[in-house]
């Protein structure tokens, strides 16, 4: 560690973005302690679903159960790809909750750097015109008052040297919480939930990266991608901090 880093460390001690433990200054911008480094399940090292990018419970398969079912139903996939940095579990959840409630710049930096690394890894050859975010639910904004997906999109855009497009979407109607819904119900719940805030001239033929904090079935990303594609966007990619593994303990059901 050089003198400047030591000084920065002394004045602004870094905290692990997942567990909050004090750590030394991280040049990478990713604040993670060695214990969390071992515990957090990074998606890059896993075999993932060809459609939604979620880690596969069984690496012999090419698709997760949810995408396999969707392919057999009439749900279209509008996005070109989804990527996520880590698996959503007890350990990563702690970090994401901390990001929402503490609103720390350090957490935004950590998670944006993790998202950026995955975007480079999975969509390396893609030239994005804009990076934007899924808009927060009005109720959630009232409760928390912080748009974490917007903050992540802004920082990720800076890290990838792509134009940040704030407030591209608007929520046309408020949706119920997605947590206890099946994959099919989630898509139904979101149908027509989003629209463009301005007119569609700016997105004609554009390639857009949409950011959210957590993706579960990819239903929210798919609905935003549908709006963008139907409004003239050329390609829509999506990235999140965390994704849930859908094969193990799968709750998605069409029955
Ligand atoms: Zn930690
Ligand atoms: Zn999938």
PDB file of C-alpha atoms and ligand atoms in Angstrom:
ATOM      1  CA  UNK A   1       0.000   0.000   0.000  1.00  0.00           C
ATOM      2  CA  UNK A   2       1.419   3.406  -0.923  1.00  0.00           C
ATOM      3  CA  UNK A   3       1.384   6.470   1.333  1.00  0.00           C
ATOM      4  CA  UNK A   4      -1.674   7.973  -0.343  1.00  0.00           C
ATOM      5  CA  UNK A   5      -3.642   4.739   0.031  1.00  0.00           C
ATOM      6  CA  UNK A   6      -2.597   4.499   3.702  1.00  0.00           C
ATOM      7  CA  UNK A   7      -3.779   8.058   4.251  1.00  0.00           C
ATOM      8  CA  UNK A   8      -7.101   7.463   2.481  1.00  0.00           C
ATOM      9  CA  UNK A   9      -7.512   4.323   4.556  1.00  0.00           C
ATOM     10  CA  UNK A  10      -6.894   6.226   7.761  1.00  0.00           C
ATOM     11  CA  UNK A  11      -9.295   9.077   6.973  1.00  0.00           C
ATOM     12  CA  UNK A  12     -11.939   7.046   5.134  1.00  0.00           C
ATOM     13  CA  UNK A  13     -11.711   3.431   6.284  1.00  0.00           C
ATOM     14  CA  UNK A  14     -13.387   1.117   3.778  1.00  0.00           C
ATOM     15  CA  UNK A  15     -16.138  -1.291   4.743  1.00  0.00           C
ATOM     16  CA  UNK A  16     -16.964  -4.588   3.112  1.00  0.00           C
ATOM     17  CA  UNK A  17     -20.087  -3.899   1.034  1.00  0.00           C
ATOM     18  CA  UNK A  18     -21.525  -7.278   1.971  1.00  0.00           C
ATOM     19  CA  UNK A  19     -20.946  -7.626   5.731  1.00  0.00           C
ATOM     20  CA  UNK A  20     -19.837  -4.146   6.815  1.00  0.00           C
ATOM     21  CA  UNK A  21     -16.467  -5.282   8.261  1.00  0.00           C
ATOM     22  CA  UNK A  22     -13.655  -2.689   8.129  1.00  0.00           C
ATOM     23  CA  UNK A  23     -11.156  -3.499   5.392  1.00  0.00           C
ATOM     24  CA  UNK A  24      -8.138  -1.867   3.807  1.00  0.00           C
ATOM     25  CA  UNK A  25      -8.431   0.456   0.805  1.00  0.00           C
ATOM     26  CA  UNK A  26      -9.304  -1.457  -2.369  1.00  0.00           C
ATOM     27  CA  UNK A  27      -7.884   0.016  -5.553  1.00  0.00           C
ATOM     28  CA  UNK A  28     -10.377  -2.016  -7.621  1.00  0.00           C
ATOM     29  CA  UNK A  29     -13.341  -0.121  -6.161  1.00  0.00           C
ATOM     30  CA  UNK A  30     -14.782  -3.476  -5.046  1.00  0.00           C
ATOM     31  CA  UNK A  31     -14.980  -3.432  -1.261  1.00  0.00           C
ATOM     32  CA  UNK A  32     -15.171  -7.030  -0.152  1.00  0.00           C
ATOM     33  CA  UNK A  33     -13.492  -8.735   2.805  1.00  0.00           C
ATOM     34  CA  UNK A  34     -11.691 -12.066   2.454  1.00  0.00           C
ATOM     35  CA  UNK A  35     -14.449 -13.988   4.308  1.00  0.00           C
ATOM     36  CA  UNK A  36     -17.161 -12.666   1.965  1.00  0.00           C
ATOM     37  CA  UNK A  37     -14.888 -13.284  -1.012  1.00  0.00           C
ATOM     38  CA  UNK A  38     -15.026 -16.983  -0.030  1.00  0.00           C
ATOM     39  CA  UNK A  39     -18.731 -17.041   0.836  1.00  0.00           C
ATOM     40  CA  UNK A  40     -20.257 -15.018  -2.028  1.00  0.00           C
ATOM     41  CA  UNK A  41     -21.156 -17.148  -5.043  1.00  0.00           C
ATOM     42  CA  UNK A  42     -19.925 -15.329  -8.129  1.00  0.00           C
ATOM     43  CA  UNK A  43     -21.855 -16.165 -11.308  1.00  0.00           C
ATOM     44  CA  UNK A  44     -18.822 -15.873 -13.608  1.00  0.00           C
ATOM     45  CA  UNK A  45     -17.504 -19.220 -12.419  1.00  0.00           C
ATOM     46  CA  UNK A  46     -20.799 -21.079 -12.944  1.00  0.00           C
ATOM     47  CA  UNK A  47     -22.423 -22.621 -15.998  1.00  0.00           C
ATOM     48  CA  UNK A  48     -25.445 -20.430 -16.717  1.00  0.00           C
ATOM     49  CA  UNK A  49     -28.766 -20.558 -18.564  1.00  0.00           C
ATOM     50  CA  UNK A  50     -28.357 -19.587 -22.219  1.00  0.00           C
ATOM     51  CA  UNK A  51     -31.449 -17.364 -22.070  1.00  0.00           C
ATOM     52  CA  UNK A  52     -31.562 -15.616 -18.697  1.00  0.00           C
ATOM     53  CA  UNK A  53     -27.983 -16.059 -17.460  1.00  0.00           C
ATOM     54  CA  UNK A  54     -28.932 -17.586 -14.119  1.00  0.00           C
ATOM     55  CA  UNK A  55     -26.543 -20.233 -12.728  1.00  0.00           C
ATOM     56  CA  UNK A  56     -27.801 -23.730 -13.459  1.00  0.00           C
ATOM     57  CA  UNK A  57     -28.533 -26.178 -10.662  1.00  0.00           C
ATOM     58  CA  UNK A  58     -27.515 -28.970 -12.990  1.00  0.00           C
ATOM     59  CA  UNK A  59     -24.593 -28.008 -15.285  1.00  0.00           C
ATOM     60  CA  UNK A  60     -25.604 -30.714 -17.773  1.00  0.00           C
ATOM     61  CA  UNK A  61     -28.539 -28.580 -18.933  1.00  0.00           C
ATOM     62  CA  UNK A  62     -28.430 -25.537 -21.228  1.00  0.00           C
ATOM     63  CA  UNK A  63     -31.517 -23.780 -19.873  1.00  0.00           C
ATOM     64  CA  UNK A  64     -32.957 -23.178 -16.428  1.00  0.00           C
ATOM     65  CA  UNK A  65     -36.308 -24.704 -15.588  1.00  0.00           C
ATOM     66  CA  UNK A  66     -38.051 -21.335 -15.760  1.00  0.00           C
ATOM     67  CA  UNK A  67     -36.830 -20.542 -19.319  1.00  0.00           C
ATOM     68  CA  UNK A  68     -37.537 -24.093 -20.398  1.00  0.00           C
ATOM     69  CA  UNK A  69     -41.134 -23.700 -19.234  1.00  0.00           C
ATOM     70  CA  UNK A  70     -41.435 -20.237 -20.764  1.00  0.00           C
ATOM     71  CA  UNK A  71     -40.300 -21.578 -24.125  1.00  0.00           C
ATOM     72  CA  UNK A  72     -43.173 -24.055 -23.975  1.00  0.00           C
ATOM     73  CA  UNK A  73     -45.716 -21.371 -23.048  1.00  0.00           C
ATOM     74  CA  UNK A  74     -46.559 -18.242 -25.030  1.00  0.00           C
ATOM     75  CA  UNK A  75     -44.252 -15.890 -23.134  1.00  0.00           C
ATOM     76  CA  UNK A  76     -41.831 -14.244 -25.599  1.00  0.00           C
ATOM     77  CA  UNK A  77     -38.321 -13.300 -24.603  1.00  0.00           C
ATOM     78  CA  UNK A  78     -37.584  -9.743 -25.731  1.00  0.00           C
ATOM     79  CA  UNK A  79     -34.177  -9.163 -24.133  1.00  0.00           C
ATOM     80  CA  UNK A  80     -30.992 -10.220 -25.891  1.00  0.00           C
ATOM     81  CA  UNK A  81     -29.265 -11.321 -22.715  1.00  0.00           C
ATOM     82  CA  UNK A  82     -29.237 -11.039 -18.918  1.00  0.00           C
ATOM     83  CA  UNK A  83     -26.204 -11.141 -16.708  1.00  0.00           C
ATOM     84  CA  UNK A  84     -25.765 -10.882 -12.944  1.00  0.00           C
ATOM     85  CA  UNK A  85     -22.674 -10.701 -10.770  1.00  0.00           C
ATOM     86  CA  UNK A  86     -23.597 -12.936  -7.851  1.00  0.00           C
ATOM     87  CA  UNK A  87     -26.176 -15.452  -6.729  1.00  0.00           C
ATOM     88  CA  UNK A  88     -28.887 -14.150  -4.435  1.00  0.00           C
ATOM     89  CA  UNK A  89     -28.483 -15.830  -1.075  1.00  0.00           C
ATOM     90  CA  UNK A  90     -28.222 -14.924   2.611  1.00  0.00           C
ATOM     91  CA  UNK A  91     -24.773 -13.385   2.145  1.00  0.00           C
ATOM     92  CA  UNK A  92     -25.412 -11.288  -0.962  1.00  0.00           C
ATOM     93  CA  UNK A  93     -28.849 -10.255   0.347  1.00  0.00           C
ATOM     94  CA  UNK A  94     -27.163  -8.549   3.284  1.00  0.00           C
ATOM     95  CA  UNK A  95     -25.083  -6.414   0.916  1.00  0.00           C
ATOM     96  CA  UNK A  96     -28.052  -5.485  -1.261  1.00  0.00           C
ATOM     97  CA  UNK A  97     -30.176  -4.516   1.749  1.00  0.00           C
ATOM     98  CA  UNK A  98     -27.295  -2.438   2.999  1.00  0.00           C
ATOM     99  CA  UNK A  99     -27.061  -0.681  -0.374  1.00  0.00           C
ATOM    100  CA  UNK A 100     -30.771   0.179  -0.205  1.00  0.00           C
ATOM    101  CA  UNK A 101     -30.825   1.407   3.349  1.00  0.00           C
ATOM    102  CA  UNK A 102     -27.365   2.908   3.888  1.00  0.00           C
ATOM    103  CA  UNK A 103     -27.199   4.467   0.391  1.00  0.00           C
ATOM    104  CA  UNK A 104     -23.437   4.392   0.680  1.00  0.00           C
ATOM    105  CA  UNK A 105     -21.313   5.548  -2.222  1.00  0.00           C
ATOM    106  CA  UNK A 106     -18.905   2.734  -1.420  1.00  0.00           C
ATOM    107  CA  UNK A 107     -21.653   0.104  -1.925  1.00  0.00           C
ATOM    108  CA  UNK A 108     -22.754   1.721  -5.194  1.00  0.00           C
ATOM    109  CA  UNK A 109     -19.105   1.583  -6.326  1.00  0.00           C
ATOM    110  CA  UNK A 110     -18.662  -2.056  -5.314  1.00  0.00           C
ATOM    111  CA  UNK A 111     -21.813  -3.320  -7.006  1.00  0.00           C
ATOM    112  CA  UNK A 112     -21.370  -1.163 -10.128  1.00  0.00           C
ATOM    113  CA  UNK A 113     -17.827  -2.506 -10.505  1.00  0.00           C
ATOM    114  CA  UNK A 114     -19.115  -6.071 -10.135  1.00  0.00           C
ATOM    115  CA  UNK A 115     -21.862  -5.433 -12.724  1.00  0.00           C
ATOM    116  CA  UNK A 116     -19.347  -3.789 -15.077  1.00  0.00           C
ATOM    117  CA  UNK A 117     -17.034  -6.809 -14.877  1.00  0.00           C
ATOM    118  CA  UNK A 118     -19.906  -9.149 -15.769  1.00  0.00           C
ATOM    119  CA  UNK A 119     -21.122  -6.950 -18.630  1.00  0.00           C
ATOM    120  CA  UNK A 120     -17.583  -6.981 -20.078  1.00  0.00           C
ATOM    121  CA  UNK A 121     -17.385 -10.737 -19.531  1.00  0.00           C
ATOM    122  CA  UNK A 122     -20.764 -11.641 -21.062  1.00  0.00           C
ATOM    123  CA  UNK A 123     -21.478  -8.823 -23.528  1.00  0.00           C
ATOM    124  CA  UNK A 124     -17.902  -7.862 -24.359  1.00  0.00           C
ATOM    125  CA  UNK A 125     -18.431  -7.267 -28.077  1.00  0.00           C
ATOM    126  CA  UNK A 126     -21.612  -5.184 -27.680  1.00  0.00           C
ATOM    127  CA  UNK A 127     -21.532  -1.418 -28.239  1.00  0.00           C
ATOM    128  CA  UNK A 128     -24.139   0.143 -25.979  1.00  0.00           C
ATOM    129  CA  UNK A 129     -25.706   3.472 -26.861  1.00  0.00           C
ATOM    130  CA  UNK A 130     -27.320   3.990 -23.455  1.00  0.00           C
ATOM    131  CA  UNK A 131     -27.430   2.564 -19.967  1.00  0.00           C
ATOM    132  CA  UNK A 132     -30.620   3.041 -17.987  1.00  0.00           C
ATOM    133  CA  UNK A 133     -32.396   1.577 -14.959  1.00  0.00           C
ATOM    134  CA  UNK A 134     -35.666  -0.110 -14.076  1.00  0.00           C
ATOM    135  CA  UNK A 135     -37.739   2.603 -12.362  1.00  0.00           C
ATOM    136  CA  UNK A 136     -38.422   2.096  -8.630  1.00  0.00           C
ATOM    137  CA  UNK A 137     -41.896   1.289  -7.387  1.00  0.00           C
ATOM    138  CA  UNK A 138     -43.565   4.427  -6.022  1.00  0.00           C
ATOM    139  CA  UNK A 139     -44.284   2.732  -2.708  1.00  0.00           C
ATOM    140  CA  UNK A 140     -40.655   1.644  -2.386  1.00  0.00           C
ATOM    141  CA  UNK A 141     -39.442   5.173  -3.123  1.00  0.00           C
ATOM    142  CA  UNK A 142     -41.761   6.440  -0.376  1.00  0.00           C
ATOM    143  CA  UNK A 143     -40.391   3.883   2.079  1.00  0.00           C
ATOM    144  CA  UNK A 144     -36.703   4.064   1.180  1.00  0.00           C
ATOM    145  CA  UNK A 145     -36.341   7.325  -0.737  1.00  0.00           C
ATOM    146  CA  UNK A 146     -33.392   6.010  -2.711  1.00  0.00           C
ATOM    147  CA  UNK A 147     -33.348   4.738  -6.280  1.00  0.00           C
ATOM    148  CA  UNK A 148     -30.576   2.147  -5.993  1.00  0.00           C
ATOM    149  CA  UNK A 149     -30.977   0.829  -9.544  1.00  0.00           C
ATOM    150  CA  UNK A 150     -30.656   4.380 -10.910  1.00  0.00           C
ATOM    151  CA  UNK A 151     -27.500   4.936  -8.825  1.00  0.00           C
ATOM    152  CA  UNK A 152     -26.031   1.634 -10.099  1.00  0.00           C
ATOM    153  CA  UNK A 153     -26.911   2.470 -13.731  1.00  0.00           C
ATOM    154  CA  UNK A 154     -25.318   5.918 -13.480  1.00  0.00           C
ATOM    155  CA  UNK A 155     -22.078   4.555 -12.025  1.00  0.00           C
ATOM    156  CA  UNK A 156     -21.966   1.563 -14.404  1.00  0.00           C
ATOM    157  CA  UNK A 157     -22.424   3.948 -17.350  1.00  0.00           C
ATOM    158  CA  UNK A 158     -19.439   5.947 -16.104  1.00  0.00           C
ATOM    159  CA  UNK A 159     -17.303   2.825 -15.687  1.00  0.00           C
ATOM    160  CA  UNK A 160     -18.201   1.585 -19.182  1.00  0.00           C
ATOM    161  CA  UNK A 161     -17.940   5.079 -20.766  1.00  0.00           C
ATOM    162  CA  UNK A 162     -21.511   4.827 -22.079  1.00  0.00           C
ATOM    163  CA  UNK A 163     -24.155   7.568 -21.927  1.00  0.00           C
ATOM    164  CA  UNK A 164     -26.433   7.280 -18.891  1.00  0.00           C
ATOM    165  CA  UNK A 165     -30.084   7.740 -19.803  1.00  0.00           C
ATOM    166  CA  UNK A 166     -31.991   8.691 -16.628  1.00  0.00           C
ATOM    167  CA  UNK A 167     -35.744   8.129 -16.377  1.00  0.00           C
ATOM    168  CA  UNK A 168     -36.125   6.367 -19.701  1.00  0.00           C
ATOM    169  CA  UNK A 169     -39.114   4.464 -18.331  1.00  0.00           C
ATOM    170  CA  UNK A 170     -42.162   5.463 -16.368  1.00  0.00           C
ATOM    171  CA  UNK A 171     -44.440   3.189 -14.406  1.00  0.00           C
ATOM    172  CA  UNK A 172     -47.857   3.348 -16.034  1.00  0.00           C
ATOM    173  CA  UNK A 173     -49.518   1.455 -13.246  1.00  0.00           C
ATOM    174  CA  UNK A 174     -48.310   0.269  -9.880  1.00  0.00           C
ATOM    175  CA  UNK A 175     -47.796  -3.472  -9.632  1.00  0.00           C
ATOM    176  CA  UNK A 176     -48.154  -5.814  -6.702  1.00  0.00           C
ATOM    177  CA  UNK A 177     -45.014  -7.129  -5.059  1.00  0.00           C
ATOM    178  CA  UNK A 178     -43.556  -9.884  -7.209  1.00  0.00           C
ATOM    179  CA  UNK A 179     -42.090 -11.974  -4.393  1.00  0.00           C
ATOM    180  CA  UNK A 180     -44.763 -14.644  -4.025  1.00  0.00           C
ATOM    181  CA  UNK A 181     -45.838 -14.895  -7.641  1.00  0.00           C
ATOM    182  CA  UNK A 182     -44.957 -17.657 -10.091  1.00  0.00           C
ATOM    183  CA  UNK A 183     -43.042 -16.872 -13.268  1.00  0.00           C
ATOM    184  CA  UNK A 184     -46.270 -16.736 -15.300  1.00  0.00           C
ATOM    185  CA  UNK A 185     -48.049 -14.563 -12.710  1.00  0.00           C
ATOM    186  CA  UNK A 186     -45.076 -12.206 -12.596  1.00  0.00           C
ATOM    187  CA  UNK A 187     -45.219 -11.630 -16.332  1.00  0.00           C
ATOM    188  CA  UNK A 188     -49.017 -11.085 -16.137  1.00  0.00           C
ATOM    189  CA  UNK A 189     -48.579  -8.720 -13.194  1.00  0.00           C
ATOM    190  CA  UNK A 190     -46.086  -6.640 -15.188  1.00  0.00           C
ATOM    191  CA  UNK A 191     -47.928  -6.631 -18.478  1.00  0.00           C
ATOM    192  CA  UNK A 192     -48.273  -2.996 -19.553  1.00  0.00           C
ATOM    193  CA  UNK A 193     -46.710  -1.768 -16.295  1.00  0.00           C
ATOM    194  CA  UNK A 194     -43.998   0.286 -18.000  1.00  0.00           C
ATOM    195  CA  UNK A 195     -43.934   2.877 -20.755  1.00  0.00           C
ATOM    196  CA  UNK A 196     -41.411   5.346 -22.124  1.00  0.00           C
ATOM    197  CA  UNK A 197     -41.222   8.682 -20.347  1.00  0.00           C
ATOM    198  CA  UNK A 198     -40.464  10.655 -23.499  1.00  0.00           C
ATOM    199  CA  UNK A 199     -41.061   9.848 -27.146  1.00  0.00           C
ATOM    200  CA  UNK A 200     -39.347   6.942 -28.841  1.00  0.00           C
ATOM    201  CA  UNK A 201     -37.183   8.980 -31.292  1.00  0.00           C
ATOM    202  CA  UNK A 202     -34.095   8.714 -29.080  1.00  0.00           C
ATOM    203  CA  UNK A 203     -34.101   4.946 -28.967  1.00  0.00           C
ATOM    204  CA  UNK A 204     -34.634   4.082 -32.630  1.00  0.00           C
ATOM    205  CA  UNK A 205     -32.043   1.493 -33.646  1.00  0.00           C
ATOM    206  CA  UNK A 206     -30.224   1.825 -30.304  1.00  0.00           C
ATOM    207  CA  UNK A 207     -28.610  -0.847 -28.171  1.00  0.00           C
ATOM    208  CA  UNK A 208     -29.553  -0.373 -24.530  1.00  0.00           C
ATOM    209  CA  UNK A 209     -28.343  -1.887 -21.261  1.00  0.00           C
ATOM    210  CA  UNK A 210     -30.950  -1.945 -18.468  1.00  0.00           C
ATOM    211  CA  UNK A 211     -29.847  -2.239 -14.832  1.00  0.00           C
ATOM    212  CA  UNK A 212     -31.724  -3.558 -11.789  1.00  0.00           C
ATOM    213  CA  UNK A 213     -30.565  -4.699  -8.355  1.00  0.00           C
ATOM    214  CA  UNK A 214     -31.965  -8.249  -8.297  1.00  0.00           C
ATOM    215  CA  UNK A 215     -33.471 -10.400 -11.041  1.00  0.00           C
ATOM    216  CA  UNK A 216     -35.590 -13.403 -10.183  1.00  0.00           C
ATOM    217  CA  UNK A 217     -37.466 -14.722 -13.189  1.00  0.00           C
ATOM    218  CA  UNK A 218     -36.299 -11.946 -15.543  1.00  0.00           C
ATOM    219  CA  UNK A 219     -39.954 -10.834 -15.884  1.00  0.00           C
ATOM    220  CA  UNK A 220     -39.266  -7.164 -15.111  1.00  0.00           C
ATOM    221  CA  UNK A 221     -36.344  -7.042 -17.536  1.00  0.00           C
ATOM    222  CA  UNK A 222     -38.467  -8.782 -20.155  1.00  0.00           C
ATOM    223  CA  UNK A 223     -41.301  -6.280 -19.835  1.00  0.00           C
ATOM    224  CA  UNK A 224     -38.906  -3.310 -20.137  1.00  0.00           C
ATOM    225  CA  UNK A 225     -37.188  -4.989 -23.095  1.00  0.00           C
ATOM    226  CA  UNK A 226     -40.613  -5.492 -24.711  1.00  0.00           C
ATOM    227  CA  UNK A 227     -41.377  -1.768 -24.389  1.00  0.00           C
ATOM    228  CA  UNK A 228     -37.992  -0.826 -25.845  1.00  0.00           C
ATOM    229  CA  UNK A 229     -38.104  -3.316 -28.714  1.00  0.00           C
ATOM    230  CA  UNK A 230     -41.668  -2.337 -29.691  1.00  0.00           C
ATOM    231  CA  UNK A 231     -40.552   1.304 -29.613  1.00  0.00           C
ATOM    232  CA  UNK A 232     -37.730   0.666 -32.090  1.00  0.00           C
ATOM    233  CA  UNK A 233     -34.671  -0.330 -30.007  1.00  0.00           C
ATOM    234  CA  UNK A 234     -32.285  -2.638 -31.859  1.00  0.00           C
ATOM    235  CA  UNK A 235     -31.095  -4.688 -28.886  1.00  0.00           C
ATOM    236  CA  UNK A 236     -31.715  -4.777 -25.144  1.00  0.00           C
ATOM    237  CA  UNK A 237     -29.320  -6.313 -22.637  1.00  0.00           C
ATOM    238  CA  UNK A 238     -29.896  -6.494 -18.893  1.00  0.00           C
ATOM    239  CA  UNK A 239     -27.637  -6.654 -15.855  1.00  0.00           C
ATOM    240  CA  UNK A 240     -28.227  -7.016 -12.122  1.00  0.00           C
ATOM    241  CA  UNK A 241     -26.158  -7.406  -8.982  1.00  0.00           C
ATOM    242  CA  UNK A 242     -27.786 -10.710  -8.115  1.00  0.00           C
ATOM    243  CA  UNK A 243     -29.864 -13.472  -9.622  1.00  0.00           C
ATOM    244  CA  UNK A 244     -31.750 -16.280  -7.961  1.00  0.00           C
ATOM    245  CA  UNK A 245     -31.020 -19.832  -8.949  1.00  0.00           C
ATOM    246  CA  UNK A 246     -34.272 -21.228 -10.302  1.00  0.00           C
ATOM    247  CA  UNK A 247     -33.579 -24.934 -10.521  1.00  0.00           C
ATOM    248  CA  UNK A 248     -33.184 -25.709  -6.865  1.00  0.00           C
ATOM    249  CA  UNK A 249     -36.258 -25.049  -4.722  1.00  0.00           C
ATOM    250  CA  UNK A 250     -37.960 -23.781  -7.869  1.00  0.00           C
ATOM    251  CA  UNK A 251     -41.293 -22.086  -7.177  1.00  0.00           C
ATOM    252  CA  UNK A 252     -42.218 -21.344 -10.772  1.00  0.00           C
ATOM    253  CA  UNK A 253     -45.254 -23.200 -11.905  1.00  0.00           C
ATOM    254  CA  UNK A 254     -47.789 -22.854 -14.682  1.00  0.00           C
ATOM    255  CA  UNK A 255     -50.374 -24.981 -12.988  1.00  0.00           C
TER     256      UNK A 255
HETATM  257 ZN1  LIG B   1     -17.465  -9.062   4.245  1.00  0.00          ZN
HETATM  258 ZN1  LIG B   2     -33.137 -19.186 -17.757  1.00  0.00          ZN
END
